[in-house]
């Protein structure tokens, strides 16, 4: 890892972090234990290794050569909005010192303030640019008709705007933040190839695209000798499984597209914080998240809360928290390169990082037990819903 300070300084920080982690998660956090250097469960095809100075694991992004931490830090809702810039810096510093090398944002997050906050922190910390990965997403820019979508104009201008806010010369990955029915696929792929050729990005990926759309982009790239996408960002948690478990693994094996997943805790639902109501400090009480509060009151929401309580008992047997079990469950899925975390403080981050130690406990019998509780294991042959 690249950061300020010498070896002794980093050792002191890591010692302090381990002490804080134990206090924050109490007895539920599993003690550190050796983790096999080879991949676990469904990851035999994905090269995986431990970080030199932490328990972090690193995986290839799809079948590209880019190595990313299996846990990344997202900035949706938090940076430039829910948390202060000081807390954002504390979270990023802890993440980086813990081996996280992937930071994700988007032009639309907090109307650009998330990118600006991330950029200010990166400039202040002065970590080597070669030691971390920054990803951003393009689609929703400004209010003008030409400031949104995936036209060549907005892909190029939108990315340049993101780079200005991030105070970076390039991003490692630029994502198309949804598909655009108004932009021909060839135009989108050519625009992404252009920003890569210009050195504004290293790779490009998709977000909320269907498997058919990703395959179309790949075919266009091959037909015209352009750059194909390397990754899809997809929602993935206990109650959102089909795309990541059925459709993306096929794309991984066929064309090398990996999965970077988000919302592993379903906006905090899987932590158990909503089991007894809606806490005042929770995301469900944030302006614009009324849908989450309403969801909890539906029959489906009540059923999900009941299942979460059952899985909480299983987490207790494993001596971990519900959040750690949920994140580890995401990490065990075939083709998942990295799981993006959304945290509002360092205690939450410490807890979530502990999921790596839980991963080795997710044996096939345990996964089968979880599937029996959830009752929603994807069926082969099930048609994909458009994202």
Coordinates of C-alpha atoms in Angstrom, one line a residue:
X1 CA 0.0 0.0 0.0
X2 CA 1.1 3.5 -0.6
X3 CA 0.5 6.0 2.2
X4 CA 2.3 8.6 4.2
X5 CA 4.4 7.5 7.2
X6 CA 6.9 4.7 7.7
X7 CA 6.6 1.1 8.7
X8 CA 6.5 1.7 12.4
X9 CA 3.7 4.3 11.9
X10 CA 1.6 1.8 9.9
X11 CA 2.1 -0.9 12.5
X12 CA 0.9 1.4 15.3
X13 CA -2.2 2.4 13.2
X14 CA -3.0 -1.3 12.5
X15 CA -2.5 -2.2 16.2
X16 CA -4.9 0.6 17.2
X17 CA -7.4 -0.4 14.5
X18 CA -7.4 -4.0 15.7
X19 CA -8.0 -2.8 19.3
X20 CA -10.8 -0.6 18.2
X21 CA -12.3 -3.3 16.1
X22 CA -12.5 -5.7 19.0
X23 CA -14.2 -3.0 21.2
X24 CA -16.6 -2.0 18.5
X25 CA -17.9 -5.4 17.5
X26 CA -17.4 -7.0 21.0
X27 CA -17.4 -10.7 21.2
X28 CA -19.3 -11.2 17.9
X29 CA -16.3 -10.4 15.7
X30 CA -14.3 -13.5 15.0
X31 CA -10.6 -13.4 16.0
X32 CA -8.1 -13.1 13.1
X33 CA -7.2 -16.5 11.7
X34 CA -5.2 -17.7 8.7
X35 CA -7.1 -17.5 5.4
X36 CA -6.2 -19.8 2.5
X37 CA -4.3 -18.1 -0.3
X38 CA -6.4 -20.0 -2.7
X39 CA -9.9 -19.0 -3.5
X40 CA -12.9 -20.4 -1.5
X41 CA -16.0 -22.1 -2.7
X42 CA -17.0 -20.8 -6.2
X43 CA -13.9 -18.8 -6.8
X44 CA -11.5 -21.4 -8.0
X45 CA -11.3 -19.6 -11.3
X46 CA -10.5 -16.2 -9.8
X47 CA -6.9 -15.6 -8.6
X48 CA -7.1 -14.4 -5.0
X49 CA -4.4 -13.4 -2.6
X50 CA -3.9 -11.8 0.8
X51 CA -2.6 -8.4 1.3
X52 CA 0.9 -8.1 2.6
X53 CA 0.0 -6.0 5.6
X54 CA -3.6 -6.9 6.3
X55 CA -6.2 -9.6 6.1
X56 CA -7.7 -8.0 3.0
X57 CA -8.1 -10.2 -0.1
X58 CA -7.5 -9.1 -3.6
X59 CA -9.1 -10.4 -6.8
X60 CA -8.9 -9.7 -10.5
X61 CA -11.6 -7.4 -11.8
X62 CA -13.4 -10.0 -14.0
X63 CA -10.7 -11.5 -16.3
X64 CA -8.8 -8.2 -16.6
X65 CA -5.4 -7.8 -14.9
X66 CA -6.6 -5.2 -12.5
X67 CA -6.3 -6.3 -8.9
X68 CA -9.0 -4.9 -6.5
X69 CA -9.7 -5.4 -2.9
X70 CA -12.6 -7.8 -2.3
X71 CA -14.2 -5.0 -0.3
X72 CA -14.4 -1.5 -1.8
X73 CA -15.7 1.8 -0.3
X74 CA -18.7 3.4 -1.9
X75 CA -19.7 7.0 -1.5
X76 CA -23.5 6.9 -2.3
X77 CA -25.6 8.7 0.2
X78 CA -22.7 9.3 2.6
X79 CA -19.9 11.5 1.0
X80 CA -21.0 15.1 0.5
X81 CA -24.4 14.4 2.1
X82 CA -25.0 12.2 5.1
X83 CA -21.6 12.5 6.8
X84 CA -19.2 15.3 7.4
X85 CA -16.0 15.7 5.3
X86 CA -14.0 15.0 8.5
X87 CA -15.8 11.6 9.0
X88 CA -15.4 10.8 5.3
X89 CA -11.6 11.3 5.7
X90 CA -11.5 9.1 8.8
X91 CA -13.5 6.4 7.0
X92 CA -11.2 6.6 3.9
X93 CA -8.0 6.6 5.9
X94 CA -9.1 3.5 7.9
X95 CA -10.2 1.8 4.7
X96 CA -6.9 2.4 3.0
X97 CA -4.9 1.4 6.0
X98 CA -6.9 -1.8 6.2
X99 CA -6.1 -2.8 2.6
X100 CA -9.1 -1.3 0.7
X101 CA -7.8 -0.1 -2.6
X102 CA -11.1 0.6 -4.4
X103 CA -13.1 3.8 -4.0
X104 CA -16.3 4.2 -6.0
X105 CA -18.4 7.3 -6.7
X106 CA -20.6 8.8 -9.4
X107 CA -21.3 12.2 -11.0
X108 CA -24.8 12.1 -9.7
X109 CA -23.9 11.4 -6.0
X110 CA -24.9 14.4 -4.0
X111 CA -24.9 16.4 -7.2
X112 CA -21.2 16.0 -7.6
X113 CA -20.3 16.8 -4.0
X114 CA -19.4 13.1 -3.4
X115 CA -16.7 13.3 -6.1
X116 CA -15.4 16.6 -4.8
X117 CA -15.1 15.2 -1.3
X118 CA -13.4 12.1 -2.4
X119 CA -11.0 14.2 -4.5
X120 CA -10.1 16.6 -1.6
X121 CA -9.3 13.6 0.6
X122 CA -7.2 11.9 -2.0
X123 CA -5.2 15.1 -2.5
X124 CA -4.8 15.7 1.2
X125 CA -3.6 12.2 1.9
X126 CA -1.2 12.2 -1.1
X127 CA -1.2 8.4 -1.4
X128 CA 0.6 7.2 -4.5
X129 CA -1.9 7.3 -7.4
X130 CA -0.7 3.9 -8.5
X131 CA -1.7 2.3 -5.2
X132 CA -5.5 2.8 -5.4
X133 CA -8.4 2.4 -7.8
X134 CA -11.0 5.1 -8.3
X135 CA -14.2 4.4 -10.2
X136 CA -17.0 6.8 -11.2
X137 CA -20.2 6.5 -13.1
X138 CA -21.7 8.6 -15.9
X139 CA -25.3 9.1 -16.9
X140 CA -27.0 11.8 -14.8
X141 CA -25.0 15.0 -15.0
X142 CA -26.9 18.3 -15.1
X143 CA -30.4 19.5 -15.9
X144 CA -29.8 20.2 -19.6
X145 CA -30.9 17.5 -22.1
X146 CA -27.3 17.2 -23.3
X147 CA -26.0 16.7 -19.7
X148 CA -27.4 13.2 -19.2
X149 CA -27.4 9.9 -21.0
X150 CA -24.7 8.0 -22.8
X151 CA -24.2 10.2 -25.9
X152 CA -20.6 10.6 -27.0
X153 CA -20.9 14.2 -25.9
X154 CA -22.0 13.5 -22.4
X155 CA -19.7 10.5 -21.8
X156 CA -16.7 12.7 -22.7
X157 CA -17.8 15.9 -21.1
X158 CA -19.3 14.1 -18.1
X159 CA -16.1 12.3 -17.4
X160 CA -14.0 15.4 -17.7
X161 CA -16.3 17.1 -15.2
X162 CA -15.9 14.2 -12.8
X163 CA -12.1 14.3 -13.2
X164 CA -12.2 18.0 -12.4
X165 CA -14.1 17.4 -9.2
X166 CA -11.9 14.5 -8.3
X167 CA -8.8 16.5 -9.0
X168 CA -7.4 13.5 -10.9
X169 CA -5.9 13.0 -14.4
X170 CA -7.8 9.7 -14.9
X171 CA -10.1 7.3 -13.3
X172 CA -9.3 3.6 -13.3
X173 CA -12.8 2.6 -14.4
X174 CA -15.7 4.6 -15.8
X175 CA -19.1 3.0 -15.6
X176 CA -22.2 3.7 -17.8
X177 CA -24.6 4.2 -14.9
X178 CA -27.5 2.6 -16.7
X179 CA -28.3 1.7 -20.3
X180 CA -29.6 4.5 -22.7
X181 CA -32.3 3.6 -25.2
X182 CA -31.6 6.9 -26.9
X183 CA -27.9 6.2 -27.6
X184 CA -26.9 3.6 -30.2
X185 CA -24.7 0.9 -28.7
X186 CA -21.9 1.6 -31.2
X187 CA -21.8 5.2 -30.1
X188 CA -21.6 4.3 -26.4
X189 CA -18.8 1.8 -27.0
X190 CA -16.9 4.2 -29.3
X191 CA -17.2 6.9 -26.7
X192 CA -15.8 4.6 -23.9
X193 CA -13.0 3.5 -26.2
X194 CA -12.2 7.2 -26.9
X195 CA -11.9 8.2 -23.2
X196 CA -9.6 5.1 -22.6
X197 CA -7.5 6.0 -25.7
X198 CA -7.2 9.6 -24.4
X199 CA -6.0 8.4 -21.0
X200 CA -9.0 9.6 -19.1
X201 CA -9.9 6.1 -17.9
X202 CA -8.1 2.7 -17.8
X203 CA -11.2 0.5 -18.2
X204 CA -14.9 0.9 -18.7
X205 CA -17.9 -1.0 -17.2
X206 CA -21.6 -1.1 -17.0
X207 CA -24.1 -0.5 -14.1
X208 CA -27.6 -1.8 -14.0
X209 CA -27.3 -3.2 -17.5
X210 CA -29.0 -6.5 -18.5
X211 CA -26.9 -9.5 -19.6
X212 CA -28.2 -9.0 -23.1
X213 CA -27.1 -5.4 -23.2
X214 CA -23.6 -6.2 -21.9
X215 CA -23.3 -9.0 -24.5
X216 CA -24.4 -6.5 -27.2
X217 CA -21.7 -4.0 -26.1
X218 CA -19.1 -6.8 -26.2
X219 CA -20.2 -7.9 -29.7
X220 CA -20.0 -4.3 -31.0
X221 CA -16.5 -3.9 -29.5
X222 CA -15.3 -7.1 -31.2
X223 CA -16.9 -6.1 -34.5
X224 CA -15.2 -2.7 -34.7
X225 CA -12.0 -3.5 -32.8
X226 CA -13.1 -1.4 -29.8
X227 CA -12.6 -1.8 -26.0
X228 CA -15.2 -4.1 -24.4
X229 CA -16.6 -3.6 -20.8
X230 CA -14.8 -5.5 -18.1
X231 CA -17.3 -5.3 -15.2
X232 CA -21.0 -4.8 -14.3
X233 CA -22.0 -3.1 -11.1
X234 CA -25.1 -4.8 -9.7
X235 CA -27.3 -4.8 -6.6
X236 CA -26.7 -8.0 -4.6
X237 CA -28.0 -9.2 -1.3
X238 CA -30.1 -11.9 0.3
X239 CA -33.3 -10.6 -1.5
X240 CA -31.7 -9.7 -4.8
X241 CA -30.0 -12.7 -6.2
X242 CA -30.9 -13.7 -9.8
X243 CA -28.7 -11.4 -11.8
X244 CA -25.5 -12.0 -9.9
X245 CA -26.0 -15.7 -9.3
X246 CA -27.5 -16.8 -12.6
X247 CA -26.7 -14.3 -15.4
X248 CA -23.4 -12.7 -14.6
X249 CA -21.4 -15.9 -14.0
X250 CA -22.3 -17.0 -17.6
X251 CA -21.0 -13.6 -18.9
X252 CA -17.8 -14.1 -16.8
X253 CA -17.0 -17.4 -18.3
X254 CA -17.9 -16.3 -21.9
X255 CA -16.5 -12.8 -22.1
X256 CA -14.6 -12.2 -18.9
X257 CA -17.0 -9.6 -17.4
X258 CA -16.7 -9.5 -13.6
X259 CA -19.2 -8.3 -11.0
X260 CA -18.8 -5.4 -8.6
X261 CA -21.8 -5.5 -6.3
X262 CA -23.5 -2.9 -4.2
X263 CA -26.0 -2.6 -1.3
X264 CA -24.9 -5.9 0.4
X265 CA -26.9 -4.9 3.5
X266 CA -30.0 -3.8 1.5
X267 CA -29.8 -0.2 2.8
X268 CA -29.1 -1.4 6.3
X269 CA -32.1 -3.8 6.4
X270 CA -29.9 -6.9 6.8
X271 CA -28.1 -5.5 9.9
X272 CA -31.2 -6.0 12.0
X273 CA -31.4 -2.3 12.9
X274 CA -35.0 -2.2 11.7
X275 CA -36.2 -5.3 13.5
X276 CA -37.9 -3.3 16.2
X277 CA -38.8 -0.2 14.3
X278 CA -37.1 2.6 12.4
X279 CA -34.2 4.3 14.3
X280 CA -34.0 8.1 14.0
X281 CA -30.5 8.0 12.7
X282 CA -31.2 5.3 10.1
X283 CA -31.2 5.8 6.3
X284 CA -35.0 5.2 6.3
X285 CA -35.4 8.5 8.0
X286 CA -33.3 10.4 5.5
X287 CA -35.2 12.7 3.1
X288 CA -35.9 10.8 -0.1
X289 CA -35.9 7.4 1.5
X290 CA -39.6 7.2 2.4
X291 CA -39.8 4.2 0.1
X292 CA -37.6 2.3 2.5
X293 CA -39.8 3.1 5.5
X294 CA -42.9 2.1 3.5
X295 CA -41.3 -1.1 2.4
X296 CA -40.8 -2.2 6.0
X297 CA -44.6 -1.9 6.5
X298 CA -45.6 -4.1 3.6
X299 CA -46.3 -7.9 3.9
X300 CA -43.1 -8.6 1.9
X301 CA -41.1 -6.3 4.2
X302 CA -42.4 -8.0 7.3
X303 CA -41.6 -11.4 5.9
X304 CA -38.1 -10.2 5.1
X305 CA -37.6 -8.9 8.7
X306 CA -38.7 -12.3 10.0
X307 CA -36.1 -14.1 7.8
X308 CA -33.4 -11.6 8.9
X309 CA -34.2 -12.5 12.5
X310 CA -33.6 -16.2 11.7
X311 CA -30.3 -15.4 10.0
X312 CA -29.3 -13.3 13.0
X313 CA -29.5 -16.5 15.1
X314 CA -27.2 -18.2 12.6
X315 CA -24.7 -15.3 12.8
X316 CA -24.6 -15.6 16.6
X317 CA -23.7 -19.3 16.2
X318 CA -20.8 -18.2 14.0
X319 CA -19.8 -15.6 16.5
X320 CA -20.2 -12.7 14.0
X321 CA -22.7 -10.0 13.4
X322 CA -25.6 -10.1 11.0
X323 CA -23.8 -7.5 8.8
X324 CA -20.6 -9.6 8.6
X325 CA -22.5 -12.7 7.6
X326 CA -24.5 -10.8 4.9
X327 CA -21.3 -9.3 3.4
X328 CA -19.4 -12.6 3.6
X329 CA -22.4 -14.3 1.9
X330 CA -22.0 -11.8 -1.0
X331 CA -18.2 -12.5 -1.2
X332 CA -18.7 -16.2 -1.6
X333 CA -20.6 -15.8 -4.9
X334 CA -18.9 -16.9 -8.1
X335 CA -17.6 -14.1 -10.3
X336 CA -17.9 -11.3 -7.6
X337 CA -14.7 -9.3 -7.8
X338 CA -15.5 -6.8 -5.1
X339 CA -18.4 -5.8 -2.8
X340 CA -18.9 -2.1 -2.3
X341 CA -19.5 -1.0 1.3
X342 CA -21.5 2.1 2.3
X343 CA -20.7 3.2 5.9
X344 CA -21.4 6.4 7.8
X345 CA -18.7 6.0 10.5
X346 CA -15.5 4.1 11.3
X347 CA -17.2 1.6 13.7
X348 CA -19.4 0.4 10.9
X349 CA -16.4 0.1 8.6
X350 CA -14.5 -1.9 11.2
X351 CA -17.5 -4.3 11.6
X352 CA -17.9 -4.7 7.9
X353 CA -14.2 -5.4 7.3
X354 CA -14.6 -8.3 9.7
X355 CA -16.7 -10.1 7.1
X356 CA -13.5 -11.4 5.5
X357 CA -12.8 -13.6 8.5
X358 CA -16.3 -15.0 8.3
X359 CA -15.9 -16.1 4.7
X360 CA -13.9 -19.2 5.5
X361 CA -16.8 -20.4 7.7
X362 CA -19.3 -20.4 4.8
X363 CA -19.1 -24.1 4.0
X364 CA -21.5 -25.7 1.4
X365 CA -23.7 -27.1 4.2
X366 CA -24.0 -23.7 5.9
X367 CA -24.9 -22.0 2.5
X368 CA -27.5 -24.7 2.0
X369 CA -28.9 -23.9 5.5
X370 CA -29.1 -20.2 4.6
X371 CA -30.8 -21.0 1.3
X372 CA -33.4 -23.0 3.1
X373 CA -34.1 -20.1 5.4
X374 CA -34.3 -17.6 2.5
X375 CA -36.2 -19.9 0.2
X376 CA -35.2 -17.9 -2.9
X377 CA -32.3 -19.7 -4.5
X378 CA -32.3 -18.7 -8.2
X379 CA -33.4 -21.4 -10.6
X380 CA -31.5 -22.2 -13.7
X381 CA -33.5 -21.2 -16.8
X382 CA -35.2 -18.3 -15.1
X383 CA -35.5 -15.4 -17.5
X384 CA -33.6 -12.2 -16.7
X385 CA -35.6 -9.1 -15.9
X386 CA -34.2 -6.0 -17.6
X387 CA -32.3 -3.8 -15.1

